[in-house]
Coordinates of C-alpha atoms and ligand atoms in Angstrom, one line a residue:
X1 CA -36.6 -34.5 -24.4
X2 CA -39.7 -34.6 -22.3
X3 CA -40.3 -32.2 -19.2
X4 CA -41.0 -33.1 -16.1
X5 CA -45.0 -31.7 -16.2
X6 CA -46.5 -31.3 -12.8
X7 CA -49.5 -29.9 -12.2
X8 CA -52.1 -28.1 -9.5
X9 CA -55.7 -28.3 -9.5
X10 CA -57.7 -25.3 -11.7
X11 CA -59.4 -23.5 -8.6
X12 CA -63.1 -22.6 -8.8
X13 CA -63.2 -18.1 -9.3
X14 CA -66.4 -18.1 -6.9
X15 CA -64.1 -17.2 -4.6
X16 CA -60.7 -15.6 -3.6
X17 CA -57.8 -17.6 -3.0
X18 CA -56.9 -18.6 0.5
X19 CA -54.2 -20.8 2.2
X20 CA -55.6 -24.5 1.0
X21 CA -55.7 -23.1 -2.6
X22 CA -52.0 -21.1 -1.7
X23 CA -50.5 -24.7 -0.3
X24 CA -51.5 -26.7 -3.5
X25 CA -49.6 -23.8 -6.0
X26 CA -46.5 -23.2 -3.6
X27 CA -45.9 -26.9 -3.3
X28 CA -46.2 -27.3 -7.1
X29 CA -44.1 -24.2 -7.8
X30 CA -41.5 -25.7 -4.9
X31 CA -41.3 -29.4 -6.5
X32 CA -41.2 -27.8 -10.0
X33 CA -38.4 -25.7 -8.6
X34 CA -36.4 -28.5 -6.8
X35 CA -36.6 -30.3 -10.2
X36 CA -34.7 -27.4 -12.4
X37 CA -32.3 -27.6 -9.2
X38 CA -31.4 -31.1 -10.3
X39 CA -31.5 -30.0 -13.6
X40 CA -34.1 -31.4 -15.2
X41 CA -36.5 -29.5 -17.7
X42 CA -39.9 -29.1 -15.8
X43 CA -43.2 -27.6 -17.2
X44 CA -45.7 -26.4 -14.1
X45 CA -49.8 -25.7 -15.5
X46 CA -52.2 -24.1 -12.9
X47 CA -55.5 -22.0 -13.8
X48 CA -58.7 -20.7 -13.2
X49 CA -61.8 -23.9 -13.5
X50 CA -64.7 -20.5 -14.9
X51 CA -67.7 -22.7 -16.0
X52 CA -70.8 -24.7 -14.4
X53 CA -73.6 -23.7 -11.8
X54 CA -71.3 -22.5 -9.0
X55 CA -69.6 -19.8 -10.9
X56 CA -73.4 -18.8 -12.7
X57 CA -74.5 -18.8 -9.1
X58 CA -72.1 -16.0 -7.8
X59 CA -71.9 -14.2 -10.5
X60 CA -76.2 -13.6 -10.6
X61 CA -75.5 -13.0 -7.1
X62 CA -72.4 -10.0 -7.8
X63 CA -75.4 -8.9 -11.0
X64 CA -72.9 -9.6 -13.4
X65 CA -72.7 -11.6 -16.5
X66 CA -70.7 -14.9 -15.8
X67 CA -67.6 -14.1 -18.0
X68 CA -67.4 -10.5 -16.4
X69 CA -67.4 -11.8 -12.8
X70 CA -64.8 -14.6 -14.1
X71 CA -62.6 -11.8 -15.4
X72 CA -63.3 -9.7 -12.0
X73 CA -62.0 -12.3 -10.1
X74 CA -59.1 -13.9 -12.1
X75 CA -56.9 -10.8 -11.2
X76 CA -57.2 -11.9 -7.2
X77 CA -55.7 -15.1 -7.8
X78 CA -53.0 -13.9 -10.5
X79 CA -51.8 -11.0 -7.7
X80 CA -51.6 -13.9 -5.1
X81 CA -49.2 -16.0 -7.2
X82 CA -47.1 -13.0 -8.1
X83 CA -47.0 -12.4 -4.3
X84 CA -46.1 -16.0 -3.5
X85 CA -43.1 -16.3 -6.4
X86 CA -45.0 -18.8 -8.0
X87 CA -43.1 -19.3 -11.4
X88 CA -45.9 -21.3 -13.3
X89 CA -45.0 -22.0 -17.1
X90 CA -48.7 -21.9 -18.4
X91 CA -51.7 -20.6 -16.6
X92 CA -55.4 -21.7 -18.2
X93 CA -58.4 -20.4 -17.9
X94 CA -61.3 -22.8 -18.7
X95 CA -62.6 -19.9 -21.0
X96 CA -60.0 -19.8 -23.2
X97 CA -60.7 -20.7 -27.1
X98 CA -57.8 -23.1 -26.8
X99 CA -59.2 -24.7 -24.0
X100 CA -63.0 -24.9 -25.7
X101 CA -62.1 -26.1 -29.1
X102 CA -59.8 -28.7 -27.8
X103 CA -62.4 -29.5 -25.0
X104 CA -65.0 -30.0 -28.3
X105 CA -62.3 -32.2 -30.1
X106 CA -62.3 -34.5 -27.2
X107 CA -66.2 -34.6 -26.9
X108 CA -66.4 -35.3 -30.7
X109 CA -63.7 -38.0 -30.9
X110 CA -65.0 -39.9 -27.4
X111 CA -67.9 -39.7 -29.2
X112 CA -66.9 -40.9 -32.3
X113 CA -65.6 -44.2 -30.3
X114 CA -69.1 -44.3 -29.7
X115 CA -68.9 -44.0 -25.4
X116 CA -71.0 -41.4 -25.3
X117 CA -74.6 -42.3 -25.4
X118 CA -78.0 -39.8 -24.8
X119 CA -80.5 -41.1 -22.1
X120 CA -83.0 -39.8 -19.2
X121 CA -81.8 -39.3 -15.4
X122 CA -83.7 -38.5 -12.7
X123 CA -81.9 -38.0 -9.7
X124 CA -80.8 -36.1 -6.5
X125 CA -78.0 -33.0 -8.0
X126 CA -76.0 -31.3 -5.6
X127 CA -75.0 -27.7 -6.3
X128 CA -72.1 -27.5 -4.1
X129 CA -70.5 -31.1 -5.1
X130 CA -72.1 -30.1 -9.4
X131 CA -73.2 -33.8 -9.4
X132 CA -75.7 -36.0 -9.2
X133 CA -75.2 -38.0 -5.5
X134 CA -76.9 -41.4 -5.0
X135 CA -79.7 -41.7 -2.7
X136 CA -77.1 -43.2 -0.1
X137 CA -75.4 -39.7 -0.1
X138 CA -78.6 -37.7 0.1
X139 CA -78.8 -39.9 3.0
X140 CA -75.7 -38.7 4.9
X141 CA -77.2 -34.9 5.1
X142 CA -73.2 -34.2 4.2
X143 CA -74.8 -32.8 0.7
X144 CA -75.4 -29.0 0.9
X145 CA -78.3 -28.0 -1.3
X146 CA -79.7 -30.9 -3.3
X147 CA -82.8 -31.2 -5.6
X148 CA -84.7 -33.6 -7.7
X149 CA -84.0 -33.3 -11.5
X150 CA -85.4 -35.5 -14.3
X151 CA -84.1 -34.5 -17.6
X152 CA -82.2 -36.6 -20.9
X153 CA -78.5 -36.1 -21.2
X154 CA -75.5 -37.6 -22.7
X155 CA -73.5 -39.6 -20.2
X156 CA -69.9 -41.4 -20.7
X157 CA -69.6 -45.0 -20.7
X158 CA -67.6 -44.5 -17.7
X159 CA -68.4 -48.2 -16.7
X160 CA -67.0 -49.6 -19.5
X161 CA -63.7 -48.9 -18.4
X162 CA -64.1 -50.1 -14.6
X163 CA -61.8 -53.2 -14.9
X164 CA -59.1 -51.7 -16.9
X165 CA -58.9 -49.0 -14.3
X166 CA -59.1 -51.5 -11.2
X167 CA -56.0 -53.2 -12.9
X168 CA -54.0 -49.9 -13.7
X169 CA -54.3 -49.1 -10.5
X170 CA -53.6 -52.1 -8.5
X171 CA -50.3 -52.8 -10.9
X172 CA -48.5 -49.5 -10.9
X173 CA -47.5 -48.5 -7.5
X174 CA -46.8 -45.0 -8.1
X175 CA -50.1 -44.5 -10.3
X176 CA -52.6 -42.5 -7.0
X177 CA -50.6 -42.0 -4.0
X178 CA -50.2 -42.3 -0.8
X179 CA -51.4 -45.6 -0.3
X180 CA -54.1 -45.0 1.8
X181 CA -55.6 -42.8 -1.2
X182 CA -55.2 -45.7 -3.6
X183 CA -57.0 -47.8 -1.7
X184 CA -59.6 -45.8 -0.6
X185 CA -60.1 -45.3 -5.0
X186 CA -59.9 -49.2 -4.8
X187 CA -62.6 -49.6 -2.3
X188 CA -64.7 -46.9 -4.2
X189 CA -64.4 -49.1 -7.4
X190 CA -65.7 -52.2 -5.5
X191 CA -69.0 -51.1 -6.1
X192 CA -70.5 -51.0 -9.9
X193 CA -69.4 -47.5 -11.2
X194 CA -72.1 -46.2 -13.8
X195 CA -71.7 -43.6 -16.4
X196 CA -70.8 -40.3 -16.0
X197 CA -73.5 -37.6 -17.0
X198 CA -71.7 -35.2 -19.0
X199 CA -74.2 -32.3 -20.2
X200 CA -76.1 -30.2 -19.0
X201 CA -79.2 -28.4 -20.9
X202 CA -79.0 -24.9 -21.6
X203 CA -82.5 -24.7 -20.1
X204 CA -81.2 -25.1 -17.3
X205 CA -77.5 -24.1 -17.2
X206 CA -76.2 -22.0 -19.8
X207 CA -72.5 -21.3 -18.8
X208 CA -70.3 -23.8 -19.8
X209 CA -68.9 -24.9 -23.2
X210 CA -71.2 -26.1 -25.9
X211 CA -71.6 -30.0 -26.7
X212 CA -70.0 -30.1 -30.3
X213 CA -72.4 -32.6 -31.6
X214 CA -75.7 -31.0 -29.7
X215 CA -76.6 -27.1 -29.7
X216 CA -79.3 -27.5 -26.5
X217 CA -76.1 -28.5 -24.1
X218 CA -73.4 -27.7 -22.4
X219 CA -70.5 -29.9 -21.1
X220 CA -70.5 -30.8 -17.5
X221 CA -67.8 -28.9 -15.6
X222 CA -65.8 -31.8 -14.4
X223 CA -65.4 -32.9 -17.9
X224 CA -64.4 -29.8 -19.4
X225 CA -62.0 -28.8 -16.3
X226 CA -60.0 -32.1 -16.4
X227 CA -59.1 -31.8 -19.9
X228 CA -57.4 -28.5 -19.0
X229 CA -53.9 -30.6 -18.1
X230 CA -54.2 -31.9 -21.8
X231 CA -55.6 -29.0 -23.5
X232 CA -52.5 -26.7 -22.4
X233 CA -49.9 -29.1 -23.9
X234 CA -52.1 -28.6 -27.0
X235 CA -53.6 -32.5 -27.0
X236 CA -55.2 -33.0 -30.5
X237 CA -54.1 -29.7 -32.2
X238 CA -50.1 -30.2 -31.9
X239 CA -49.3 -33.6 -31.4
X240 CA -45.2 -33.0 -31.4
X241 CA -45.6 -30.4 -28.8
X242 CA -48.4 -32.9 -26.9
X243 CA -45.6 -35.2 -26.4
X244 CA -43.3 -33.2 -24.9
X245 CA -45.3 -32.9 -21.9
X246 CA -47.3 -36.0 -21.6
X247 CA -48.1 -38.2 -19.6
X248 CA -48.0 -35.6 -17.2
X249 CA -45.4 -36.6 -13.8
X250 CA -47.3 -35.9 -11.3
X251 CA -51.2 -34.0 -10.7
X252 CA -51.4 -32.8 -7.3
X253 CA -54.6 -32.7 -5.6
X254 CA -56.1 -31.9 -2.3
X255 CA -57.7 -35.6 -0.9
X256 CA -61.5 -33.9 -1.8
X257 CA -60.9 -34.1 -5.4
X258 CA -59.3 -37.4 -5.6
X259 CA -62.4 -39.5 -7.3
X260 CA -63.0 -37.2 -10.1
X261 CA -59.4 -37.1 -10.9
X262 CA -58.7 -41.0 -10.0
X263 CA -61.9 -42.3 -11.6
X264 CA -63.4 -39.8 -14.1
X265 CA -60.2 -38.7 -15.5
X266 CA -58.7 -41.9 -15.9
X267 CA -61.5 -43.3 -17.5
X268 CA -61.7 -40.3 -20.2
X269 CA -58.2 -40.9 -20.8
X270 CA -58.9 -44.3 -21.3
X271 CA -61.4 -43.5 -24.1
X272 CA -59.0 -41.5 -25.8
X273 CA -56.9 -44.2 -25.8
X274 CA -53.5 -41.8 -24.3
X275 CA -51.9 -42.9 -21.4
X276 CA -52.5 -42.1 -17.5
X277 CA -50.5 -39.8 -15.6
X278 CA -47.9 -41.2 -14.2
X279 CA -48.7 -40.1 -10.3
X280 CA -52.1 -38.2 -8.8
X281 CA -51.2 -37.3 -5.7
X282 CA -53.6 -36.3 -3.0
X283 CA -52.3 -33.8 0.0
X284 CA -54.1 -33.8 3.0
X285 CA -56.5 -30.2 4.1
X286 CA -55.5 -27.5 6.7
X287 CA -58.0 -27.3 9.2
X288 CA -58.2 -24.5 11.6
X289 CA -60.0 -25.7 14.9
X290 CA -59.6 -29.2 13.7
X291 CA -62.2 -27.8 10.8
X292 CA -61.3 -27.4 6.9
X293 CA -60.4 -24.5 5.6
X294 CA -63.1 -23.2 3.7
X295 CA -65.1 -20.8 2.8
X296 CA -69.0 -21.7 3.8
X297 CA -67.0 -22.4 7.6
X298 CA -66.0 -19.0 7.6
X299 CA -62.7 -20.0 9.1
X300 CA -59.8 -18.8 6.3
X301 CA -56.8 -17.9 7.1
X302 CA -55.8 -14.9 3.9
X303 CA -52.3 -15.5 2.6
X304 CA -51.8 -12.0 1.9
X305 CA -52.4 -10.8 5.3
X306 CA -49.4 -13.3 6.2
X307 CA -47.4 -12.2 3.1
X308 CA -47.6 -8.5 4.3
X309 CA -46.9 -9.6 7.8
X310 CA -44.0 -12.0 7.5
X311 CA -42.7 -12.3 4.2
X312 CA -43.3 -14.4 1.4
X313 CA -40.6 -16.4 2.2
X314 CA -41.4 -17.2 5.9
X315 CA -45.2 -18.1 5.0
X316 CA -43.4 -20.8 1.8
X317 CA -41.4 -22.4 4.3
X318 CA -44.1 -22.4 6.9
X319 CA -46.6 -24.2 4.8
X320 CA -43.5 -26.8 3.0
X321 CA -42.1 -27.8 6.8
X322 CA -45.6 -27.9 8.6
X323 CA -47.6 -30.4 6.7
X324 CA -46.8 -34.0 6.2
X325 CA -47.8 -34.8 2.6
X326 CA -51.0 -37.0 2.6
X327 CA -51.7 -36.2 6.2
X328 CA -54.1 -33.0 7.1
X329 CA -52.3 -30.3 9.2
X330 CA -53.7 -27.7 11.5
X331 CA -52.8 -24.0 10.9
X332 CA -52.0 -21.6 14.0
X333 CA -50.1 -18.7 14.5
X334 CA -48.5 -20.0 17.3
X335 CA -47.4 -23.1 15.4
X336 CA -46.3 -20.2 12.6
X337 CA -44.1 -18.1 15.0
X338 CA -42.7 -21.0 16.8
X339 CA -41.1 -22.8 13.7
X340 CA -39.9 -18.9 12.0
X341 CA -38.0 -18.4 15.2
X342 CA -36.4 -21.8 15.8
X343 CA -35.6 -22.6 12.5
X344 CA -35.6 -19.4 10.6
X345 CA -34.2 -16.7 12.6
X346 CA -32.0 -19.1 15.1
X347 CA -30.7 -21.6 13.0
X348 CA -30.5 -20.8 9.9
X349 CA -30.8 -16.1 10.2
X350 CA -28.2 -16.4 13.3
X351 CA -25.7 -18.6 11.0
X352 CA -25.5 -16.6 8.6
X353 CA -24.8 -13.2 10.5
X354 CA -22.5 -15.2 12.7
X355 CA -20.6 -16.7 9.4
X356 CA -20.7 -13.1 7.4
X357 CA -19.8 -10.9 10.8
X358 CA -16.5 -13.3 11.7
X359 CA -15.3 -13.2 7.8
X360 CA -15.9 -9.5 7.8
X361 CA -14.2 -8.7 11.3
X362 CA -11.2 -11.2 10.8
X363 CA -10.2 -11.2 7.3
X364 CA -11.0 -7.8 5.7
X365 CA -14.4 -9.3 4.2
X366 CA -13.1 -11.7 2.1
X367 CA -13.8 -15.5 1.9
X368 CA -10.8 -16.8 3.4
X369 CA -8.7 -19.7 1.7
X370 CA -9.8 -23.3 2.3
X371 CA -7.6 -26.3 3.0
X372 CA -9.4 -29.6 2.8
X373 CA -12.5 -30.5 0.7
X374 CA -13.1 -33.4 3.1
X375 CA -14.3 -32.8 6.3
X376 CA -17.1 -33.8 9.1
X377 CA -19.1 -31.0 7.4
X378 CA -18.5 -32.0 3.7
X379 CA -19.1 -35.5 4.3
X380 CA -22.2 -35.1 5.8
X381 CA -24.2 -33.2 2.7
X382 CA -24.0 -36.8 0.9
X383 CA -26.7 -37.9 3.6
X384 CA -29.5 -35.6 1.9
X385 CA -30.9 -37.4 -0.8
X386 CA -33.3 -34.9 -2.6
X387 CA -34.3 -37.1 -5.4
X388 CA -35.2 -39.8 -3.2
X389 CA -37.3 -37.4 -0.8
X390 CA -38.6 -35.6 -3.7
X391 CA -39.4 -39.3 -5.6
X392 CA -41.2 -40.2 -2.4
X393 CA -43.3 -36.6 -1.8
X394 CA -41.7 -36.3 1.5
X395 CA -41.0 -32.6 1.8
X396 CA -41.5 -32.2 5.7
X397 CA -38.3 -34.7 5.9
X398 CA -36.1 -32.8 3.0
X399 CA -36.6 -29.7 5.1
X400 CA -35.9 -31.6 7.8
X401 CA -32.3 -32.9 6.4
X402 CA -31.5 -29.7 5.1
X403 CA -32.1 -28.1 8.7
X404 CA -30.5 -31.0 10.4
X405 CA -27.6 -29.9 8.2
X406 CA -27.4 -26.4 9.1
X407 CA -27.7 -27.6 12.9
X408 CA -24.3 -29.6 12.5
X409 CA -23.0 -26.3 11.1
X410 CA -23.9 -24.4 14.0
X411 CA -22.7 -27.4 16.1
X412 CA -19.5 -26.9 14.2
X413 CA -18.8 -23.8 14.6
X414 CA -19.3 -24.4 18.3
X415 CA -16.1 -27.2 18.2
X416 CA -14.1 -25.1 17.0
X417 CA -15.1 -21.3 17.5
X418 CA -13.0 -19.6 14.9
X419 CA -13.4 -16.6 17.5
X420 CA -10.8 -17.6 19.9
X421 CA -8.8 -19.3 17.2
X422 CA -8.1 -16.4 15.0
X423 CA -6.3 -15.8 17.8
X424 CA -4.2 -18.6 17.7
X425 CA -3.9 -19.8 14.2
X426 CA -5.6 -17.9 11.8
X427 CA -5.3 -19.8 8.9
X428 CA -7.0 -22.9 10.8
X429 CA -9.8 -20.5 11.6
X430 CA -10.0 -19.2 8.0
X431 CA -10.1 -22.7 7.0
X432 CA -13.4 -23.4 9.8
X433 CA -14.7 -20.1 8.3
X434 CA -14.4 -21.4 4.7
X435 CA -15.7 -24.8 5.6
X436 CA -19.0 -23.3 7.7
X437 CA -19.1 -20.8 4.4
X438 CA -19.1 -23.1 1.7
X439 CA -21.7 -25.7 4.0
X440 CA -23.7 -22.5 4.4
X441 CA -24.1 -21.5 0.7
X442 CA -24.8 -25.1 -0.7
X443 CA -27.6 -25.8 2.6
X444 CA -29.1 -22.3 0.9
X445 CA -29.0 -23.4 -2.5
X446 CA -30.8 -26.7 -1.3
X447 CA -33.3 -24.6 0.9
X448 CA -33.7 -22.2 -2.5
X449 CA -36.6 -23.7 -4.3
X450 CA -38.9 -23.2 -0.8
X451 CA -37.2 -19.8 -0.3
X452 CA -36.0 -17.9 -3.1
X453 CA -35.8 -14.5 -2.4
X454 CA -34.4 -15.1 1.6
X455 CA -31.9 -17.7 -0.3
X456 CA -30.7 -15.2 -2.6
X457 CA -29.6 -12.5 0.3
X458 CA -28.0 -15.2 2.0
X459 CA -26.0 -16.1 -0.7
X460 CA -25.2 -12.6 -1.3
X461 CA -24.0 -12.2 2.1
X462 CA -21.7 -14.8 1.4
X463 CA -20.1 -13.5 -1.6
X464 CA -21.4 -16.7 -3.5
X465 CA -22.0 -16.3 -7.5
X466 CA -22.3 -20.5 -7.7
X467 CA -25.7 -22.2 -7.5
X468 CA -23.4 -25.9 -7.5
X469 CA -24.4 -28.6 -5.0
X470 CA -21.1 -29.5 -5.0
X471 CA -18.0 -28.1 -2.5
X472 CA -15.8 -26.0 -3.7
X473 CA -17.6 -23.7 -5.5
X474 CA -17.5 -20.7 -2.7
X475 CA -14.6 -18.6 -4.0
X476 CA -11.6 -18.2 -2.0
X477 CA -10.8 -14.1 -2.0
X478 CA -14.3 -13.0 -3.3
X479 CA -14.8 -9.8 -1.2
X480 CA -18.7 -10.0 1.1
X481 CA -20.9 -7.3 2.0
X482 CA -21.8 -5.8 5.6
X483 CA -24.2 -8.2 6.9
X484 CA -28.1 -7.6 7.4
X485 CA -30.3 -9.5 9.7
X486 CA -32.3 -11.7 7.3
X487 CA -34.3 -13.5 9.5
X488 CA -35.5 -11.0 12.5
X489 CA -36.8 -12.5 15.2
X490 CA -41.1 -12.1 15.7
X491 CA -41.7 -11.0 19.2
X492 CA -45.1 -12.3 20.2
Ligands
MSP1 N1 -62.2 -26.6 -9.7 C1 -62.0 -27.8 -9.0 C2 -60.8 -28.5 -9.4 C3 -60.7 -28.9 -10.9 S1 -59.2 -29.6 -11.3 C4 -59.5 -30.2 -12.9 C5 -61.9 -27.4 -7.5 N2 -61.5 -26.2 -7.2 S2 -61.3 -25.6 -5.7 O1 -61.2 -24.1 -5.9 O2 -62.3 -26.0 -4.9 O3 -59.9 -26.0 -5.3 C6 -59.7 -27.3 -4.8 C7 -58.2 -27.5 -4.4 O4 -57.8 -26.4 -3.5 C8 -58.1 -28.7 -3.5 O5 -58.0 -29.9 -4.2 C9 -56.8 -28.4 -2.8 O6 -55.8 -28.7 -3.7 C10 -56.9 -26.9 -2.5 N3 -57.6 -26.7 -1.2 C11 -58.8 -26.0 -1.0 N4 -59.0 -26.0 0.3 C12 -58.0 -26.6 1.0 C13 -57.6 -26.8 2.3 N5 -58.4 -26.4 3.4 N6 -56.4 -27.4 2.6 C14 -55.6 -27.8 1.6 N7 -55.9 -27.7 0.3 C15 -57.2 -27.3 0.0 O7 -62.1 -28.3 -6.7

């Protein structure tokens, strides 16, 4: 059976993580997650992109070799994914013999097809974009550090394939979402695409992986990073296992990457004759000051001063609720505290020590006995759809369900107040008890892939051993524990 295959960009090691690069891997991890929720297999890549001028450049500047500053740096981002909980099932590094040789096989048999020809270039190359730009872009002044270089290279009949690719794209709906990034790739091929220069001469640029069929080069670093999502499932060296994984579901981008993955990528794939993945999908950027994120701005925020600050958890959910997928966001503290305390610590914290304290006071800590599995608050869980919101990238709004949910339970709990009717009729109480209970635990397991290690206390506290979407599964009579505050409030 094939596994759902999602994957996150391989992230430049010039630098150390921060929250842009944090965002793209907790959002895989979380959709990778939701996936095994709804029990299907899923397979989630991420690595380190360790070759071309960039990386050279930083590591002359550190006076190190290039493959010791690589291996300095890919510690920082392997910490930060144990920090987050990111449970990725392969992580590449673009320095990898599997990655090279495979990387070679593809340069040999693209070309073998014959679409890769040698010819002289002279044009404008910018460092920080590691391409050539077009006189209209050298224009803009948006291209830091450019300079003139005439030299011969091998270049990829990119051009070739323009058509083909206009007619993918425009046919299969789901191919490059959201819809305004598809058609901003559809207004990008409206104008003649040429070939893509692919080498690089050692003269010049020695770090990067040799051309197979050419000892004076070295691949360009575009072409040798995007084979990464097929060089892990062992494309050309294991064709079984290749199959298991591709086409690949979904690649997830940030919206500054989109043309080399829409347009390069899909055209190399083309060549190779394989087929496309089945979704690129491009997430907006979080600005600070209404800026980018970056590094050259100066203006990052360090996910592992929030980590050590706030949990793990509360920075996951932050980053899953706050941003609209395809739309940027804008990162602040204040926006940061303001959602942990109304949603984490009232809502959803305050529930659960409400639920846990009435259970423990009123019926000796054990989950009282329930009487009917349809009620207001049972009905209501048929009214979040995940597959549909996770189909449609909408994560904001599955948070959004989920939370509305555990509002009505609150709200419930308000109708009745079990408080005064233990007084009354206790088994009607332990039955509102059960019913909040057993809402509770399955809004947690739903809320588990964004929160893990929050989602486990809480179903701890409630005595749950079931991970079911389905009522029912909270045991009558299974004993809970004292409760602990799991979401304390941040006073500013
Ligand atoms: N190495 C290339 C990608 C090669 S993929 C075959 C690269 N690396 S990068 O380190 O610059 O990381 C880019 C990715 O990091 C973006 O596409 C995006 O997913 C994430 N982000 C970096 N800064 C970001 C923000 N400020 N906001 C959101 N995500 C951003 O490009």
């Amino acid at each position: 059976m094939k596994s759902y295959y999602i994957t996150t960009p391989i992230y430049y090691v010039n630098d150390k993580p921060h929250i842009g690069h944090a965002y793209t891997t907790i959002l895989a991890d979380t959709l990778a997650r939701f996936q095994r929720l709804v029990e299907q297999e899923s397979f989630f890549l991420t690595g380190l992109d360790e070759h071309g001028l960039k990386v050279q450049q930083a590591a002359e500047k550190n006076g190190m070799s290039a493959k010791d500053h690589c291996d300095k740096m890919a510690p920082a981002f392997l910490e930060l994914w144990d920090k987050l909980n990111i449970q990725y099932s392969d992580f590449i590094r673009t320095t990898e013999d599997r990655h090279v040789k495979i990387v070679q096989n593809v340069l040999n048999e693209v070309h073998e097809n014959g679409d890769i020809y040698q010819d002289e270039y002279e044009g404008w190359y910018s460092v920080a974009e590691e391409r050539f730009i077009t006189d209209k872009e050298l224009d803009s002044g948006l291209f830091r550090e450019a300079k003139k270089i005439k030299e011969r290279n091998y270049f990829f009949k990119m051009s070739k394939y323009q058509d083909a690719l206009i007619e993918k794209i425009e046919k299969n709906e789901n191919f490059i979402q959201p819809t305004t990034r598809k058609n901003e790739v559809l207004g990008f091929l409206k104008q003649d695409l040429s070939d893509l220069c692919i080498s690089r001469p050692k003269s010049r640029l020695e770090w990067g992986i040799e051309i197979p069929f050419d000892k004076d080069y070295v691949t360009y670093v575009w072409f040798d990073a995007l084979i990464n999502y097929i060089s892990a499932p062992k494309y050309s060296e294991d064709d079984n296992h290749f199959k298991q994984f591709w086409p690949a579901d979904v690649h997830l981008i940030g919206k500054d990457i989109l043309t080399t993955h829409s347009v390069y990528w899909s055209t190399m794939l083309m060549s190779l004759n394989i087929p496309l993945p089945k979704t690129i999908f491009a997430h907006g950027w979080w600005l600070t000051d209404e800026k980018k994120m970056s590094k050259s701005l100066g203006n990052v925020v360090s996910p592992l001063t929030l980590v050590d600050k706030f949990g793990v958890d509360a920075v996951r959910y932050y980053l899953m609720s706050e941003m609209v997928l395809g739309s940027d966001a804008t990162f602040s503290m204040e926006s940061f505290i303001k959602r942990y305390n109304s949603d984490l610590a009232n809502d959803l914290g305050n529930l659960v020590s409400r639920v846990s304290t009435l259970i423990n006071r009123n019926f000796d800590s054990t989950i009282p006995l329930s009487k009917d599995s349809n009620n207001d608050l049972s009905n209501e869980i048929s009214n979040i759809n995940i597959k549909d919101k996770l189909d449609n990238f909408q994560m904001d709004r599955l948070i959004q369900n989920i939370m509305d949910f555990v509002r009505s339970i609150n709200g419930y709990m308000e109708k009745n107040q079990p408080w005064k009717l233990v007084k009354e009729d206790k088994k009607l109480a332990g039955n509102v008890l059960y019913n909040a209970a057993e809402s509770l635990r399955i809004a947690t397991v739903m809320l588990s892939p964004i929160m893990p290690e929050k989602c486990k206390e809480i179903l701890n506290a409630l005595g749950a051993t079931s991970s079911s979407l389905d009522w029912g599964n909270l045991k009558s009579g299974e004993k809970i524990p004292e409760s602990n505050p799991i979401f304390p409030r941040i006073i500013e």
